[in-house]
GROMACS .gro file of N, CA, C and O in nm:
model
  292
    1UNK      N    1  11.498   2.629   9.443
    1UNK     CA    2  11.443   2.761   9.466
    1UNK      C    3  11.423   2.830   9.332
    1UNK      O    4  11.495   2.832   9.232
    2UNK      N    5  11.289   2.892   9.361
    2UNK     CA    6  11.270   2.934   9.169
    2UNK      C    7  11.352   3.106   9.171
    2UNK      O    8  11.326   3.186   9.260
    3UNK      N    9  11.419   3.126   9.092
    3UNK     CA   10  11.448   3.259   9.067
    3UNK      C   11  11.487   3.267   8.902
    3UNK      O   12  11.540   3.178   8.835
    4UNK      N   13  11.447   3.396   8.861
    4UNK     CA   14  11.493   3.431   8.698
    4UNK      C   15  11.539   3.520   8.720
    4UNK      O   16  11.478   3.595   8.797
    5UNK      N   17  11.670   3.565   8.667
    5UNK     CA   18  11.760   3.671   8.654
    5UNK      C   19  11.726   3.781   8.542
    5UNK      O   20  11.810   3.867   8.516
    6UNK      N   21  11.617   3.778   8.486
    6UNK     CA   22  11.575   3.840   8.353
    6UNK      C   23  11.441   3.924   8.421
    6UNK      O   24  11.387   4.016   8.360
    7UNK      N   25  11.404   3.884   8.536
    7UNK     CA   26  11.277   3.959   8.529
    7UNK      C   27  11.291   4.060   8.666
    7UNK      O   28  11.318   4.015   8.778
    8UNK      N   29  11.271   4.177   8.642
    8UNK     CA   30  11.259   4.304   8.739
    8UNK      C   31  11.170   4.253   8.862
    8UNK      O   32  11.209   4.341   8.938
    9UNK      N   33  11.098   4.192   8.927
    9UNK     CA   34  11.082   4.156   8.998
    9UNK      C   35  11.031   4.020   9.088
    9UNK      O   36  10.989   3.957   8.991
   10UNK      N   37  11.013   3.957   9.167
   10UNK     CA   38  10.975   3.810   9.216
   10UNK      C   39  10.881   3.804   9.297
   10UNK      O   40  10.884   3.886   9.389
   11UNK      N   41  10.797   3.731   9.293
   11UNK     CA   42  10.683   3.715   9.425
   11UNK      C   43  10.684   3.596   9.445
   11UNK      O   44  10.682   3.504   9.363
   12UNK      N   45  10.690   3.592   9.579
   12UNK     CA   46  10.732   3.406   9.625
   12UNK      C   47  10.581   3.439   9.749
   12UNK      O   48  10.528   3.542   9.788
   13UNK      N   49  10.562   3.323   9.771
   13UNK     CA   50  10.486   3.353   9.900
   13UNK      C   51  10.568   3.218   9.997
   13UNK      O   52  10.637   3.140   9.930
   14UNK      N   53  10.558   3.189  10.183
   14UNK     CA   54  10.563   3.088  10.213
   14UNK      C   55  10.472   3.099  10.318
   14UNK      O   56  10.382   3.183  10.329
   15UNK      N   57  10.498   3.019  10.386
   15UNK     CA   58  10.389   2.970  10.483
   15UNK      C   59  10.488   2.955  10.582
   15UNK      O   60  10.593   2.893  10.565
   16UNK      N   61  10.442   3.031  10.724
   16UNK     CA   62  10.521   3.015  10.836
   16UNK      C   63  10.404   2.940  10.908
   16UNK      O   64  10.282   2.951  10.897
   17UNK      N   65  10.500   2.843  11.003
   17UNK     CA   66  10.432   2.724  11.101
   17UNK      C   67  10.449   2.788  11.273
   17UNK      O   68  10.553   2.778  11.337
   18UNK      N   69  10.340   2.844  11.318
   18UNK     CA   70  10.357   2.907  11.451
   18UNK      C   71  10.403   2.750  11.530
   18UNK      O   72  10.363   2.640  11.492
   19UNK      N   73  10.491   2.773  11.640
   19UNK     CA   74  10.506   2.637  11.704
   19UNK      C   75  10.353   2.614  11.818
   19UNK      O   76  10.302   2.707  11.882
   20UNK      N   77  10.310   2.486  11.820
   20UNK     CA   78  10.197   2.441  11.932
   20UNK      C   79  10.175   2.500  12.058
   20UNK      O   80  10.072   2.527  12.119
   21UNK      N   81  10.335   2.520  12.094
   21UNK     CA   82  10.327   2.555  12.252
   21UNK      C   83  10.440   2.688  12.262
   21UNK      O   84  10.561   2.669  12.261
   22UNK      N   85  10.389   2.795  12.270
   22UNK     CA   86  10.501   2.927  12.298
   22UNK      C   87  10.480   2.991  12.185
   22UNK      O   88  10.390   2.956  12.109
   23UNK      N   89  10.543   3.073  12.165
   23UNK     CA   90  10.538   3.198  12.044
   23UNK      C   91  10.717   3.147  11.986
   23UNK      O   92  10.822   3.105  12.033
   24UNK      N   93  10.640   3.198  11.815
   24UNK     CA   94  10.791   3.198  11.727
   24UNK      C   95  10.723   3.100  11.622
   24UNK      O   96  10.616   3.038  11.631
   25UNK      N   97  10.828   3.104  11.508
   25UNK     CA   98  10.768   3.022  11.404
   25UNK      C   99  10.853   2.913  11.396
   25UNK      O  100  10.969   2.917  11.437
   26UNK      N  101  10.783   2.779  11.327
   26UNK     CA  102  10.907   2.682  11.334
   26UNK      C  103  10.973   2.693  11.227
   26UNK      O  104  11.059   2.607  11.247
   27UNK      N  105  10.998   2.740  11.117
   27UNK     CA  106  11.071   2.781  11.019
   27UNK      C  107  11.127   2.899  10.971
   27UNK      O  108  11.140   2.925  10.851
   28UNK      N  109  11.159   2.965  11.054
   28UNK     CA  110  11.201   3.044  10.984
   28UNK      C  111  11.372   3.056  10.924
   28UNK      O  112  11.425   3.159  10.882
   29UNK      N  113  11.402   2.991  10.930
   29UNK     CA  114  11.519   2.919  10.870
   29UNK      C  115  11.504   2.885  10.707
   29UNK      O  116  11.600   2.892  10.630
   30UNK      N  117  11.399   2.857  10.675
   30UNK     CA  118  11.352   2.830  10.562
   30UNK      C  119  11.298   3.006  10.491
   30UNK      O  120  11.308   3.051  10.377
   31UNK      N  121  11.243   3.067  10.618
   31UNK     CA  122  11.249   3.185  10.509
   31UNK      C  123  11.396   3.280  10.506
   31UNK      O  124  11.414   3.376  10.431
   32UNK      N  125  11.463   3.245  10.575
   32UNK     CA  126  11.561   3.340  10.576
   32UNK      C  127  11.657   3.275  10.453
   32UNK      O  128  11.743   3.342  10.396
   33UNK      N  129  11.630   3.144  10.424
   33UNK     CA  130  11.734   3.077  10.317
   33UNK      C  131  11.660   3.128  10.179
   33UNK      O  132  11.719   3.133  10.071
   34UNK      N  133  11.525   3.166  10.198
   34UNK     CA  134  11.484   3.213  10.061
   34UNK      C  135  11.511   3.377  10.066
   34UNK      O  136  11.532   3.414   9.951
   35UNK      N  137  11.515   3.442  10.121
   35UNK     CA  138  11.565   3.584  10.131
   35UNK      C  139  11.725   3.580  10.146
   35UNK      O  140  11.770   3.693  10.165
   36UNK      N  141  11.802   3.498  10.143
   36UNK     CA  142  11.903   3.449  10.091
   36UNK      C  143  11.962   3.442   9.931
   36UNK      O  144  12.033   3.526   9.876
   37UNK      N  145  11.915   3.328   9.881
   37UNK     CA  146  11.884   3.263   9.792
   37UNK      C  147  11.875   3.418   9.660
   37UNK      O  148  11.943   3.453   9.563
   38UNK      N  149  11.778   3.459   9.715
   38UNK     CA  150  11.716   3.571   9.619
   38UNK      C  151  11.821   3.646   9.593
   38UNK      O  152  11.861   3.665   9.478
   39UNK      N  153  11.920   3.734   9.778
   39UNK     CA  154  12.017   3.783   9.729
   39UNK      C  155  12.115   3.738   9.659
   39UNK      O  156  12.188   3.829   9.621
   40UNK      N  157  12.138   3.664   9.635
   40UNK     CA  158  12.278   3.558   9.579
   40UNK      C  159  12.260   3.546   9.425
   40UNK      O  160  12.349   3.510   9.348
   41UNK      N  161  12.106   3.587   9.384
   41UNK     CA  162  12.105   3.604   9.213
   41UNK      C  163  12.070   3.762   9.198
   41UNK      O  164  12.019   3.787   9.088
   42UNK      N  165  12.089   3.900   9.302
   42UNK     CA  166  12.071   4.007   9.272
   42UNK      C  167  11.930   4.076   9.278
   42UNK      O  168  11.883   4.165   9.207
   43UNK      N  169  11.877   4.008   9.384
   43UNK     CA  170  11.753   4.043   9.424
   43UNK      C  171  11.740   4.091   9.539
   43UNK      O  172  11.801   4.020   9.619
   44UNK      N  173  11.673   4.207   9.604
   44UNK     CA  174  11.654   4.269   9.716
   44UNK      C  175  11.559   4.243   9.811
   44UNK      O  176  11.501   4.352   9.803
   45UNK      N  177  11.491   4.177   9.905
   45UNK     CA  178  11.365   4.198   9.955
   45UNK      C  179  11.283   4.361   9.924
   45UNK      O  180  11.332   4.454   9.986
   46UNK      N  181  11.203   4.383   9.862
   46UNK     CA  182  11.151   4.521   9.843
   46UNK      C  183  10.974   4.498   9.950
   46UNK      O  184  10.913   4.588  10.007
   47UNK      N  185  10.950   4.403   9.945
   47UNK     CA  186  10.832   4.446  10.036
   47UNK      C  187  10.768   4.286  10.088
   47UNK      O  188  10.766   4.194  10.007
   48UNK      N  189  10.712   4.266  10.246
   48UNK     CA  190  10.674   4.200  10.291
   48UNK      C  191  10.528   4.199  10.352
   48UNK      O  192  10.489   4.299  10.413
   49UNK      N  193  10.459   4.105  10.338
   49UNK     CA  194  10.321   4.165  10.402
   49UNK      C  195  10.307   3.975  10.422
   49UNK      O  196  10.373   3.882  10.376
   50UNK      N  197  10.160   3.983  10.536
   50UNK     CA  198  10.165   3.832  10.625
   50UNK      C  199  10.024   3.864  10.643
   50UNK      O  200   9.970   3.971  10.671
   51UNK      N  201   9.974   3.741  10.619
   51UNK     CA  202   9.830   3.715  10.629
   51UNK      C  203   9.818   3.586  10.760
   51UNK      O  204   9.912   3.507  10.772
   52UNK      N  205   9.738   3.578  10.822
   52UNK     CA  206   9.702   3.470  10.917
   52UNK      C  207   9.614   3.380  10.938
   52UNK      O  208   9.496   3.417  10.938
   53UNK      N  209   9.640   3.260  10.957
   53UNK     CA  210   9.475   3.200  10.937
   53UNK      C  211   9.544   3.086  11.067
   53UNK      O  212   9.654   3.032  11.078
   54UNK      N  213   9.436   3.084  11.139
   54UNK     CA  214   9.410   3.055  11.266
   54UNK      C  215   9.387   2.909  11.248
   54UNK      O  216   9.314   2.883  11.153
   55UNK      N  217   9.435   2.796  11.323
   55UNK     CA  218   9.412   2.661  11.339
   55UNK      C  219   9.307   2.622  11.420
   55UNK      O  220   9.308   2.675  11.531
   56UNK      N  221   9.199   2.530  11.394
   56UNK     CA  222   9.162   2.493  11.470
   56UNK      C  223   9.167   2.325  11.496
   56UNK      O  224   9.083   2.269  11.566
   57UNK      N  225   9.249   2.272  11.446
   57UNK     CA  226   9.298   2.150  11.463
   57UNK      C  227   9.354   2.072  11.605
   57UNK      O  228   9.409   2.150  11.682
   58UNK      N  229   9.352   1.979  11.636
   58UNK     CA  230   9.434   1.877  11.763
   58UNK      C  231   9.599   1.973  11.770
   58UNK      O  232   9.642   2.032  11.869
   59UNK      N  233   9.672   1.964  11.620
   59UNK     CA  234   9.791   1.965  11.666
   59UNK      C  235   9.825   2.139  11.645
   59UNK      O  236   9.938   2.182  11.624
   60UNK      N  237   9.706   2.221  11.656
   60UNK     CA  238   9.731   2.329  11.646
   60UNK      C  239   9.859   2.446  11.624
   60UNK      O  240   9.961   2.398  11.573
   61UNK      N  241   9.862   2.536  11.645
   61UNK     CA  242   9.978   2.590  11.563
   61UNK      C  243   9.894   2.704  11.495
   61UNK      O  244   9.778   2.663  11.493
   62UNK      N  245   9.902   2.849  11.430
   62UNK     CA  246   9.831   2.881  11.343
   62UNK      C  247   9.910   2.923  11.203
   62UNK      O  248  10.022   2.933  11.252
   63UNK      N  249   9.919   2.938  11.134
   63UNK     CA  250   9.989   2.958  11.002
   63UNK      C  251  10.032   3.105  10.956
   63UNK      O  252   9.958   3.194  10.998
   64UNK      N  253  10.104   3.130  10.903
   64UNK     CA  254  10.100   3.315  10.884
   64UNK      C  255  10.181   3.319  10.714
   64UNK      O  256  10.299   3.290  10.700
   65UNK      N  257  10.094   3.358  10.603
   65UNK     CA  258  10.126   3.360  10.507
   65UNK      C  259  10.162   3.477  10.483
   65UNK      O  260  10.114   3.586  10.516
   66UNK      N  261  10.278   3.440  10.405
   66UNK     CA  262  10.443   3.539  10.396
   66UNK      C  263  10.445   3.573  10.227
   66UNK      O  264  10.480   3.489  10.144
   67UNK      N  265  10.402   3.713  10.192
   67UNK     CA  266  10.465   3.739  10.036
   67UNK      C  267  10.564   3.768  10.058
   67UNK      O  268  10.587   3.817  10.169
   68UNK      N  269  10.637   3.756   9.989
   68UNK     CA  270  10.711   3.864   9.987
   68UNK      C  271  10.809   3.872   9.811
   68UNK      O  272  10.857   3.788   9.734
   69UNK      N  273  10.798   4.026   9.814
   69UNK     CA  274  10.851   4.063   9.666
   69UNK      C  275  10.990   4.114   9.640
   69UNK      O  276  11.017   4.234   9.639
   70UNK      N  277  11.060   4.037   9.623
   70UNK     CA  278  11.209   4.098   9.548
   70UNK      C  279  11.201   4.189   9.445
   70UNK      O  280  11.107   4.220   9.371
   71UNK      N  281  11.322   4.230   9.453
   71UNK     CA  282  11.349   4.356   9.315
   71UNK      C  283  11.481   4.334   9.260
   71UNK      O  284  11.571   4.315   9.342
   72UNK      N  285  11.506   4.334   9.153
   72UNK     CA  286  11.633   4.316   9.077
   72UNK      C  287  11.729   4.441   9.106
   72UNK      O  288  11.694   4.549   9.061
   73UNK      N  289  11.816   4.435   9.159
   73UNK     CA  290  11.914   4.509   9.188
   73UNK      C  291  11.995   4.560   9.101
   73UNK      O  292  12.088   4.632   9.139
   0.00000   0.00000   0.00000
């Protein structure tokens, strides 16, 4: 997990995986370990915003891209 302890703030982005069948994401385990992660070197979540882009693939699913910016505490 990338983090620097020297710099006032972080921008990570990830990518959430909507599941095929039902509502919910299949990872979010993975973002909660990076909003984790962040706190554990003195970083805050300070702001989140999610973009979407729609599948049109067989194994469908649609994607929802996740900034999100820490702040040094």
């Amino acid at each position: 997990m990338f983090h620097q302890t020297d710099q006032p703030y972080i921008v990570l982005q990830v990518t959430l995986k909507e599941k095929w069948i039902g509502t919910g994401s299949k990872n979010l385990d993975e973002l909660e370990k990076i909003i984790n992660t962040q706190a554990a070197c003195g970083y805050r979540l300070h702001t989140l915003s999610t973009s979407i882009a729609h599948s049109k693939g067989f194994a469908g699913g649609d994607r929802i891209q996740a900034t999100l910016v820490f702040e040094k505490i």
